[in-house]
Amino acid sequence: MQVKSLLLTGGALLAASSGAFASGFQVGLTGAKNVGMGGTGTGLYLDQASQFFNPGAFAFAPTGFQIGGNMAIPRISFRPGDADQGQRTLQNTNVFPFSGFIGFGPKEGKWRVGAGVYTPFGSELHYAQGWEGRYSLTDINLRSVMAQATVAYAITPQFSIGGGVTTLVLGDVDLQRDIPVQAQGSTAPAHAQLTGKAEHKVGYNLGVMFKPSDKLSVGISYRSAVNAHVTDGDVKVTGLPASAAGSFTATKFDVTLPLPDVYSFGVGVRPTDKLLLAFDANLVGWSRYQSLDFRYLNGVLGGNALSSSKRQYQDALAFRIGGQYKVTDNFTVRAGTFYDFSAVRDGFVTPETPDADRIGVTAGLGYTFGERFGIDASFLFEDFMKRSQSQDDLISNGTADRVAGTYKTTIYVPGVQLYVKF
Amino acid sequence: MTTLFSTVKTARPALALLGLSLAGLAGCQTNIDAPPSASAGTLDFTSYVSVGNSLTSGYSDGGLYNEAQATSFPALLAQQFATTNKGPAAFVQPAFSGAKKDGSGYIKLQIVNGALAPVVPSAANKFLGEQVAYTGANPALPTELEAYTGAQPDNLGVPGISVLSASAKASLVPQVAGAAKAYGVLNNFYQRLLPAADRGTKDYVTYIGQKTPTFFTCWMGNNDVLTYATNGGVAVATNPFSGLTDTASFRRGYRDIVTTISKAGTVKGVVANIPNVTNIPYFNTVTVAAVAAAFKAANVASPGVFIQVNGTPAVRLATSADLLTLTAQSLVAAGAGSTPGNPLLNQYVLDAAEITTVVTRTNQLNAIIANEAARFKVPVADMNTFFTSIATRGIYTNAVNNTATFASGNLFGLDGVHPTPRGYAVVANEWIRVINNYYGATIPNVDPNTYRGVLLP
C-alpha cells in the first residue's frame, strides 16, 4: 500500500511528453539528479531513483524519500512533402512527467526496500486543424504510470543485487483522426476517436552493481517489457453520413502496445571527493513493436474488423555521459549529454511518434539544507534530427497510412525534485 | 483515479512558474528550412486565362454549379499562382447568382429502395431541391440557363465544347463550320456567357480571342472523342458534334485555338492532352459480369446480358470485352438486357471494336496536340498518362488512397466522367508539376485532402 499512498501524496503530475529523453515514446525523465547528468544512473547509487535505473545499486544508496516533476515543453514542426502549404506548427502541449520514490533500510546495513512511481512512456500531440495528415492522426494522448516495489541486498561491500516488481497502474490511450467520408451538407469529414485504459500488467526489473572501490562503480540492469493491453476501449465516430453507418458499426476495440524492455550498462567514476563522472549505454528492445493492430468489436470500422499498421521498430541504442561537481558542501552542479538513436526506420515515421535520432544536453543544480533536506533542479534540452519521408518512400514501404513530409522537434524540460534523507 | 486527476490540476501552476522562468529559451518554435519559396520564374500570371471544356469549367456530378466551379482546376491554379506574387489579382469565373447557385443542377447520391444510387435532378423530382438556374423562357433552347452578365471571365471553360465545335475553321463542311459559328445557340453553357448580340454568330475561338492573357492553359479535345464514346459509340444524326472528330479537322481547329489564345505563340502557357476515356468510372462501374450475375440470381436459366449491336443478328450476348455505361445501371435494374427481345441498346455499350476506334483516335489527336504544342513552344500536360496511372494504381494523398472507383474512390464525381473537387486538386497538381518542370517555376502544390470527394447522404 506504500505505492498507493505515494500516488496520493506525491502530487502526481500526469505523464506524457513526445518521447522526451529517449527513443520512441519512452519518457524516462526519472530522478532530477540523473536528468541533470545526461540521464545516466545505471552505474550510480546517488539516491532513490536507483530503484529505476539499477535496483542492484539501490543497496548502496542512502535511504529517504524524494519526489520530482518535470515540465516538458515540446516544439514540433511539420512541413508537408508534396503539397507544400508552408510549415505546420503543432499545438504544443506542455506535459508533466513525474517520479517519486521512497527507500528504507538500516543506515549502514546490507539491505534496502523501497517503492516508487514514475512515468516511463507517453506521448501527447495535437495537430493543427485540417492539417494534411488528418486522415492519419489528429490527436494522440498516451499516458502511463508505473509503480514499483523494490528490494536490494549487498552480498559483499563490493557487490550487490536488486530487483523490483513493476505494475502499469495507469495506462490510457486517446487516439483521434478524421475519416475520409463526408456527409451531404457538411463541410467537414467524419471523425473517429478511440479511447481506452490498459490492463494492470506486471513486469520487473533486475540489476547488479560491482563497486571495487569508492572511486569506481559498475552496474548492469534490465527492465522487462510490458504489453500495454487495452481491452474494451471505446470507439466513437462523429459526423458520419447515415448511409455509411453500416461500415462503422464497431463500438469497442482491443489493442496491444508493447512497452519495450531496456538493457543498461553504466559506470561511475569518482576521481576526487568532489567530482563524479558517469557513463551509460542503453539498448531498448523496440523491435518487439512490429505493427499496431486494432481489433474492433461488435462490428467494423471503415468496413474492417481489424486494422493493421506497420511499425517495424528497431532496437535502439543510447549513449549518455554526465557528471557532477560539489562546489561547496551544500551546492552541487551537474551537466551531461546524450545521443539517442531512433527506433523508427526511415519511411516509417508516423505522426503519433515523429521519432528521430536526437542529441541532448542537460544541466542541473543541487542544494542541501542541513543534513536531511535537499532540492535538485534539472534542465534538459533535446534536439531531434530533421526527418523527411516522401510519398514514394511510404508507398514502397507499404506505409502509405502516414504522411509525407519533414518533422523537426526540440524539447525543453525544466524539472525539480525535493528529497529528504532518513 | 479521480483523486489522481484532480491533483494534477492543482499541481500544474507551481511547475508552470518554473517553466515561465525559462520561457525565453522555450519560446523558440522549431523551424524547418523552407524549400525554395514560391516563384513564378519567368512567368507572369497577372492575367491567367483558361480555355477548355467541362473539365476546365469545374463541371462535376453531371452539372455546373457554384460549389464545384469554385474548385475548378483553373481556380486552384490561380490560387497557387497567387503565392508567387505574380498571380492574378482576381480570377473571374462565371458563377451563377446566389439564388441560383446550383446552376444546371447536379447528381446526388440518395438511398433508393434501400441502396445508394445516384439520382439525376429533373423537373419531375423538383431538381432534388437544388436552386437551379434554368430560365424556362426559351423554346428553342429548353435548357437555357441564367445569363452570366459580368465582365468576360478568366475561366473560359464551356462544358460540352469540342475542338470541332469551337472553331469555325476546323471543319471544311459548311454545315459543321456553320454550327460552330452558331454554337452560342446550341450549347446552353456557351450561350449564357455570350452577350445576346453574339449568340449564334461568334464561335468560341473568336470569343477567347477577346482576352489578352499573360499565361494560359488549354485543355481541349476531350469531347472530340468522349461524346461519341459516352453514347456507346453511336453518333446522333441531328448533332454534327456527336461523332469522332476527324484528324484533319482537329488539326485545323486545334491550331486555330492555340494560335488565338497564345497570340500566335507570344504568350506562354500549357496545353493538356486527352485521357483514355475508357479508363473512367463511367465505363467501369456497371460491368457485364456483375449484371450477368444479377440476372442469374433473378433467373437461374439466364445465359447473360443481351446487347444490341450493328449487324445481323442485331442482338448478341455481351462479353467481358464490352464496356457498359454508367447510365445503363437503372435500365438493367429494370430488366433491359435480360432477354433477346429486350436487349440493352447500342448507346449503352461500347464494344471491343468501338473501344479500339476510340482509343486509336484519342492517340491520333494526342499526337496532333503534341505537334501543335511543339510548334507554339508550350509544354504538354500528359493527362493521358496521368489518368491511366490513376486508373491502374490510384493516387495516395497523405494517408488517403484515392482511386478511379466510382463514388468511393474520391476522385470521380457521380457522372462517372468528371472529377470531384479532390480530383480537380490532384489534376491541378499535375498542371503545376508540368509548369514547374518546363518553366523552372516553383509553384507550391495544392493539398488535395482539403477538398472533398463524393458526399454521402
CSV table of N, CA, C and O in Angstrom, one decimal, chain A residues 108-182:
chain,number,residue,atom,x,y,z
A,108,GLU,N,23.7,1.7,7.7
A,108,GLU,CA,24.9,1.0,7.2
A,108,GLU,C,24.7,-0.4,6.8
A,108,GLU,O,25.6,-1.2,6.7
A,109,GLY,N,23.4,-0.7,6.7
A,109,GLY,CA,23.0,-2.2,6.6
A,109,GLY,C,23.2,-2.6,5.1
A,109,GLY,O,23.6,-1.9,4.2
A,110,LYS,N,22.9,-3.9,5.0
A,110,LYS,CA,23.1,-4.6,3.7
A,110,LYS,C,21.9,-4.6,2.8
A,110,LYS,O,22.0,-4.9,1.6
A,111,TRP,N,20.7,-4.2,3.3
A,111,TRP,CA,19.5,-4.3,2.5
A,111,TRP,C,18.7,-3.1,2.4
A,111,TRP,O,18.9,-2.2,3.3
A,112,ARG,N,17.9,-3.0,1.4
A,112,ARG,CA,17.0,-1.9,1.2
A,112,ARG,C,15.7,-2.4,0.7
A,112,ARG,O,15.7,-3.3,-0.1
A,113,VAL,N,14.6,-1.8,1.1
A,113,VAL,CA,13.3,-2.0,0.5
A,113,VAL,C,12.8,-0.6,0.1
A,113,VAL,O,13.1,0.4,0.7
A,114,GLY,N,12.1,-0.6,-1.0
A,114,GLY,CA,11.6,0.7,-1.5
A,114,GLY,C,10.5,0.6,-2.4
A,114,GLY,O,10.0,-0.5,-2.8
A,115,ALA,N,10.0,1.7,-2.8
A,115,ALA,CA,8.8,1.8,-3.7
A,115,ALA,C,8.9,3.1,-4.5
A,115,ALA,O,9.6,4.0,-4.1
A,116,GLY,N,8.3,3.1,-5.7
A,116,GLY,CA,8.3,4.3,-6.5
A,116,GLY,C,7.2,4.3,-7.5
A,116,GLY,O,6.5,3.3,-7.8
A,117,VAL,N,7.0,5.5,-8.0
A,117,VAL,CA,6.1,5.6,-9.2
A,117,VAL,C,6.8,6.5,-10.2
A,117,VAL,O,7.5,7.4,-9.8
A,118,TYR,N,6.6,6.3,-11.4
A,118,TYR,CA,7.2,7.1,-12.5
A,118,TYR,C,6.5,6.9,-13.8
A,118,TYR,O,5.5,6.1,-13.8
A,119,THR,N,6.9,7.6,-14.7
A,119,THR,CA,6.1,7.7,-16.0
A,119,THR,C,7.0,7.4,-17.1
A,119,THR,O,7.6,8.2,-17.7
A,120,PRO,N,7.1,6.1,-17.4
A,120,PRO,CA,8.2,5.6,-18.4
A,120,PRO,C,7.8,5.9,-19.9
A,120,PRO,O,8.7,5.9,-20.7
A,121,PHE,N,6.5,6.0,-20.2
A,121,PHE,CA,6.1,6.1,-21.6
A,121,PHE,C,5.0,7.1,-21.7
A,121,PHE,O,4.2,7.3,-20.8
A,122,GLY,N,5.0,7.8,-22.8
A,122,GLY,CA,3.8,8.7,-23.0
A,122,GLY,C,4.1,9.5,-24.2
A,122,GLY,O,5.2,9.6,-24.8
A,123,SER,N,3.0,10.1,-24.7
A,123,SER,CA,3.1,11.0,-25.9
A,123,SER,C,1.8,11.8,-26.0
A,123,SER,O,0.7,11.2,-25.8
A,124,GLU,N,1.9,13.0,-26.1
A,124,GLU,CA,0.7,13.8,-26.4
A,124,GLU,C,1.0,14.8,-27.5
A,124,GLU,O,1.9,15.6,-27.4
A,125,LEU,N,0.2,14.7,-28.5
A,125,LEU,CA,0.4,15.6,-29.7
A,125,LEU,C,-1.0,16.0,-30.2
A,125,LEU,O,-1.9,15.2,-30.3
A,126,HIS,N,-1.1,17.3,-30.5
A,126,HIS,CA,-2.3,17.8,-31.2
A,126,HIS,C,-2.0,18.5,-32.4
A,126,HIS,O,-1.3,19.6,-32.4
A,127,TYR,N,-2.4,18.0,-33.6
A,127,TYR,CA,-2.0,18.6,-34.8
A,127,TYR,C,-3.0,19.7,-35.1
A,127,TYR,O,-4.1,19.7,-34.6
A,128,ALA,N,-2.6,20.7,-36.0
A,128,ALA,CA,-3.4,21.8,-36.3
A,128,ALA,C,-4.6,21.4,-37.1
A,128,ALA,O,-4.7,20.4,-37.8
A,129,GLN,N,-5.7,22.1,-36.9
A,129,GLN,CA,-7.0,21.8,-37.5
A,129,GLN,C,-6.8,21.7,-39.0
A,129,GLN,O,-6.1,22.5,-39.7
A,130,GLY,N,-7.3,20.6,-39.6
A,130,GLY,CA,-7.3,20.5,-41.1
A,130,GLY,C,-5.9,20.3,-41.7
A,130,GLY,O,-5.7,20.5,-42.8
A,131,TRP,N,-5.0,19.8,-40.9
A,131,TRP,CA,-3.6,19.6,-41.4
A,131,TRP,C,-3.6,18.4,-42.4
A,131,TRP,O,-4.5,17.6,-42.4
A,132,GLU,N,-2.6,18.4,-43.2
A,132,GLU,CA,-2.5,17.4,-44.3
A,132,GLU,C,-2.7,16.0,-43.9
A,132,GLU,O,-3.3,15.2,-44.6
A,133,GLY,N,-2.2,15.7,-42.7
A,133,GLY,CA,-2.3,14.3,-42.3
A,133,GLY,C,-3.5,13.9,-41.4
A,133,GLY,O,-3.4,12.9,-40.7
A,134,ARG,N,-4.5,14.7,-41.5
A,134,ARG,CA,-5.6,14.5,-40.6
A,134,ARG,C,-6.3,13.1,-40.7
A,134,ARG,O,-6.9,12.7,-39.8
A,135,TYR,N,-6.1,12.5,-41.9
A,135,TYR,CA,-6.7,11.2,-42.1
A,135,TYR,C,-5.8,10.1,-41.5
A,135,TYR,O,-6.1,8.9,-41.5
A,136,SER,N,-4.6,10.5,-41.1
A,136,SER,CA,-3.7,9.6,-40.4
A,136,SER,C,-3.9,9.8,-38.9
A,136,SER,O,-4.0,8.8,-38.1
A,137,LEU,N,-3.8,11.0,-38.4
A,137,LEU,CA,-3.9,11.3,-37.0
A,137,LEU,C,-4.2,12.8,-36.8
A,137,LEU,O,-3.7,13.6,-37.5
A,138,THR,N,-5.1,13.1,-35.9
A,138,THR,CA,-5.3,14.5,-35.5
A,138,THR,C,-4.8,14.7,-34.0
A,138,THR,O,-4.2,15.7,-33.8
A,139,ASP,N,-5.0,13.8,-33.2
A,139,ASP,CA,-4.6,13.9,-31.8
A,139,ASP,C,-4.2,12.6,-31.2
A,139,ASP,O,-4.8,11.6,-31.5
A,140,ILE,N,-3.2,12.6,-30.3
A,140,ILE,CA,-2.9,11.4,-29.6
A,140,ILE,C,-2.6,11.8,-28.2
A,140,ILE,O,-1.9,12.8,-27.9
A,141,ASN,N,-3.0,11.0,-27.2
A,141,ASN,CA,-2.6,11.2,-25.8
A,141,ASN,C,-2.4,9.8,-25.3
A,141,ASN,O,-3.4,9.0,-25.1
A,142,LEU,N,-1.1,9.5,-25.1
A,142,LEU,CA,-0.8,8.2,-24.5
A,142,LEU,C,-0.2,8.5,-23.1
A,142,LEU,O,0.7,9.3,-23.0
A,143,ARG,N,-0.7,7.8,-22.1
A,143,ARG,CA,-0.2,8.1,-20.8
A,143,ARG,C,0.1,6.8,-20.0
A,143,ARG,O,-0.7,5.9,-20.2
A,144,SER,N,1.1,6.8,-19.2
A,144,SER,CA,1.3,5.6,-18.4
A,144,SER,C,1.9,6.0,-17.1
A,144,SER,O,2.7,7.0,-17.0
A,145,VAL,N,1.5,5.3,-16.1
A,145,VAL,CA,2.2,5.5,-14.8
A,145,VAL,C,2.5,4.1,-14.3
A,145,VAL,O,1.7,3.2,-14.3
A,146,MET,N,3.8,3.9,-13.9
A,146,MET,CA,4.2,2.6,-13.4
A,146,MET,C,4.5,2.8,-11.9
A,146,MET,O,5.0,3.8,-11.4
A,147,ALA,N,4.1,1.7,-11.2
A,147,ALA,CA,4.5,1.7,-9.7
A,147,ALA,C,5.5,0.5,-9.6
A,147,ALA,O,5.4,-0.5,-10.3
A,148,GLN,N,6.4,0.7,-8.6
A,148,GLN,CA,7.4,-0.4,-8.4
A,148,GLN,C,7.6,-0.6,-7.0
A,148,GLN,O,7.7,0.3,-6.2
A,149,ALA,N,7.8,-1.9,-6.6
A,149,ALA,CA,8.3,-2.2,-5.3
A,149,ALA,C,9.6,-2.9,-5.4
A,149,ALA,O,9.8,-3.7,-6.3
A,150,THR,N,10.6,-2.5,-4.6
A,150,THR,CA,12.0,-2.9,-4.8
A,150,THR,C,12.6,-3.5,-3.6
A,150,THR,O,12.4,-3.0,-2.5
A,151,VAL,N,13.5,-4.5,-3.8
A,151,VAL,CA,14.4,-5.0,-2.7
A,151,VAL,C,15.8,-5.0,-3.3
A,151,VAL,O,16.0,-5.3,-4.4
A,152,ALA,N,16.7,-4.7,-2.4
A,152,ALA,CA,18.1,-4.8,-2.8
A,152,ALA,C,19.0,-5.4,-1.7
A,152,ALA,O,18.6,-5.2,-0.5
A,153,TYR,N,20.0,-6.1,-2.0
A,153,TYR,CA,20.9,-6.7,-1.0
A,153,TYR,C,22.3,-6.6,-1.4
A,153,TYR,O,22.7,-7.0,-2.5
A,154,ALA,N,23.1,-6.1,-0.5
A,154,ALA,CA,24.6,-6.1,-0.8
A,154,ALA,C,25.2,-7.4,-0.2
A,154,ALA,O,25.3,-7.6,1.0
A,155,ILE,N,25.6,-8.2,-1.1
A,155,ILE,CA,26.1,-9.5,-0.7
A,155,ILE,C,27.5,-9.3,-0.1
A,155,ILE,O,27.8,-9.9,0.9
A,156,THR,N,28.3,-8.4,-0.7
A,156,THR,CA,29.5,-8.0,0.0
A,156,THR,C,29.6,-6.5,-0.1
A,156,THR,O,28.7,-5.9,-0.8
A,157,PRO,N,30.5,-5.8,0.5
A,157,PRO,CA,30.5,-4.4,0.4
A,157,PRO,C,30.9,-3.9,-1.0
A,157,PRO,O,30.8,-2.8,-1.4
A,158,GLN,N,31.3,-4.9,-1.8
A,158,GLN,CA,31.6,-4.5,-3.2
A,158,GLN,C,30.6,-5.0,-4.2
A,158,GLN,O,30.5,-4.5,-5.4
A,159,PHE,N,29.6,-5.8,-3.8
A,159,PHE,CA,28.8,-6.4,-4.8
A,159,PHE,C,27.3,-6.5,-4.3
A,159,PHE,O,27.1,-7.0,-3.2
A,160,SER,N,26.4,-6.0,-5.1
A,160,SER,CA,25.0,-6.0,-4.7
A,160,SER,C,24.1,-6.4,-5.8
A,160,SER,O,24.4,-6.3,-7.0
A,161,ILE,N,22.9,-6.9,-5.4
A,161,ILE,CA,21.9,-7.3,-6.4
A,161,ILE,C,20.6,-6.7,-5.9
A,161,ILE,O,20.4,-6.4,-4.8
A,162,GLY,N,19.7,-6.5,-6.9
A,162,GLY,CA,18.4,-6.0,-6.5
A,162,GLY,C,17.4,-6.3,-7.6
A,162,GLY,O,17.7,-6.7,-8.7
A,163,GLY,N,16.1,-6.2,-7.2
A,163,GLY,CA,15.1,-6.4,-8.2
A,163,GLY,C,13.8,-5.7,-7.8
A,163,GLY,O,13.6,-5.3,-6.6
A,164,GLY,N,13.0,-5.4,-8.8
A,164,GLY,CA,11.7,-4.8,-8.5
A,164,GLY,C,10.6,-5.4,-9.3
A,164,GLY,O,10.8,-6.0,-10.3
A,165,VAL,N,9.4,-5.3,-8.7
A,165,VAL,CA,8.2,-5.7,-9.4
A,165,VAL,C,7.5,-4.4,-9.9
A,165,VAL,O,7.2,-3.5,-9.0
A,166,THR,N,7.2,-4.3,-11.1
A,166,THR,CA,6.5,-3.1,-11.7
A,166,THR,C,5.1,-3.4,-12.1
A,166,THR,O,4.8,-4.5,-12.6
A,167,THR,N,4.3,-2.5,-11.9
A,167,THR,CA,2.9,-2.6,-12.4
A,167,THR,C,2.5,-1.4,-13.2
A,167,THR,O,2.7,-0.2,-12.7
A,168,LEU,N,1.8,-1.6,-14.3
A,168,LEU,CA,1.3,-0.5,-15.0
A,168,LEU,C,0.0,-0.1,-14.3
A,168,LEU,O,-1.1,-0.6,-14.5
A,169,VAL,N,0.1,0.9,-13.4
A,169,VAL,CA,-1.1,1.3,-12.6
A,169,VAL,C,-2.0,2.1,-13.4
A,169,VAL,O,-3.2,2.2,-13.2
A,170,LEU,N,-1.5,2.9,-14.3
A,170,LEU,CA,-2.4,3.7,-15.2
A,170,LEU,C,-1.8,3.7,-16.6
A,170,LEU,O,-0.6,3.9,-16.8
A,171,GLY,N,-2.6,3.3,-17.5
A,171,GLY,CA,-2.2,3.4,-18.9
A,171,GLY,C,-3.5,3.8,-19.7
A,171,GLY,O,-4.4,3.0,-19.7
A,172,ASP,N,-3.4,4.9,-20.3
A,172,ASP,CA,-4.6,5.2,-21.1
A,172,ASP,C,-4.2,5.8,-22.5
A,172,ASP,O,-3.1,6.3,-22.6
A,173,VAL,N,-5.1,5.6,-23.4
A,173,VAL,CA,-4.8,5.9,-24.8
A,173,VAL,C,-6.0,6.7,-25.3
A,173,VAL,O,-7.1,6.4,-25.0
A,174,ASP,N,-5.7,7.7,-26.1
A,174,ASP,CA,-6.7,8.5,-26.7
A,174,ASP,C,-6.2,8.9,-28.1
A,174,ASP,O,-5.3,9.6,-28.3
A,175,LEU,N,-6.7,8.2,-29.1
A,175,LEU,CA,-6.3,8.4,-30.5
A,175,LEU,C,-7.4,9.0,-31.3
A,175,LEU,O,-8.5,8.5,-31.3
A,176,GLN,N,-7.1,10.0,-32.1
A,176,GLN,CA,-8.2,10.6,-32.9
A,176,GLN,C,-7.7,10.8,-34.3
A,176,GLN,O,-6.6,11.2,-34.5
A,177,ARG,N,-8.6,10.6,-35.3
A,177,ARG,CA,-8.3,11.0,-36.7
A,177,ARG,C,-9.5,11.2,-37.4
A,177,ARG,O,-10.6,10.8,-37.0
A,178,ASP,N,-9.4,11.9,-38.6
A,178,ASP,CA,-10.5,12.1,-39.4
A,178,ASP,C,-10.7,10.9,-40.4
A,178,ASP,O,-9.7,10.2,-40.7
A,179,ILE,N,-11.9,10.7,-40.8
A,179,ILE,CA,-12.2,9.6,-41.7
A,179,ILE,C,-12.6,10.3,-43.0
A,179,ILE,O,-13.4,11.2,-43.1
A,180,PRO,N,-12.0,9.8,-44.1
A,180,PRO,CA,-12.3,10.4,-45.4
A,180,PRO,C,-13.6,10.1,-46.0
A,180,PRO,O,-13.8,9.6,-47.1
A,181,VAL,N,-14.6,10.4,-45.2
A,181,VAL,CA,-16.0,10.3,-45.6
A,181,VAL,C,-16.8,11.5,-45.2
A,181,VAL,O,-16.6,12.0,-44.1
A,182,GLN,N,-17.5,12.1,-46.1
A,182,GLN,CA,-18.2,13.4,-45.7
A,182,GLN,C,-19.7,13.3,-46.1
A,182,GLN,O,-20.1,12.8,-47.1
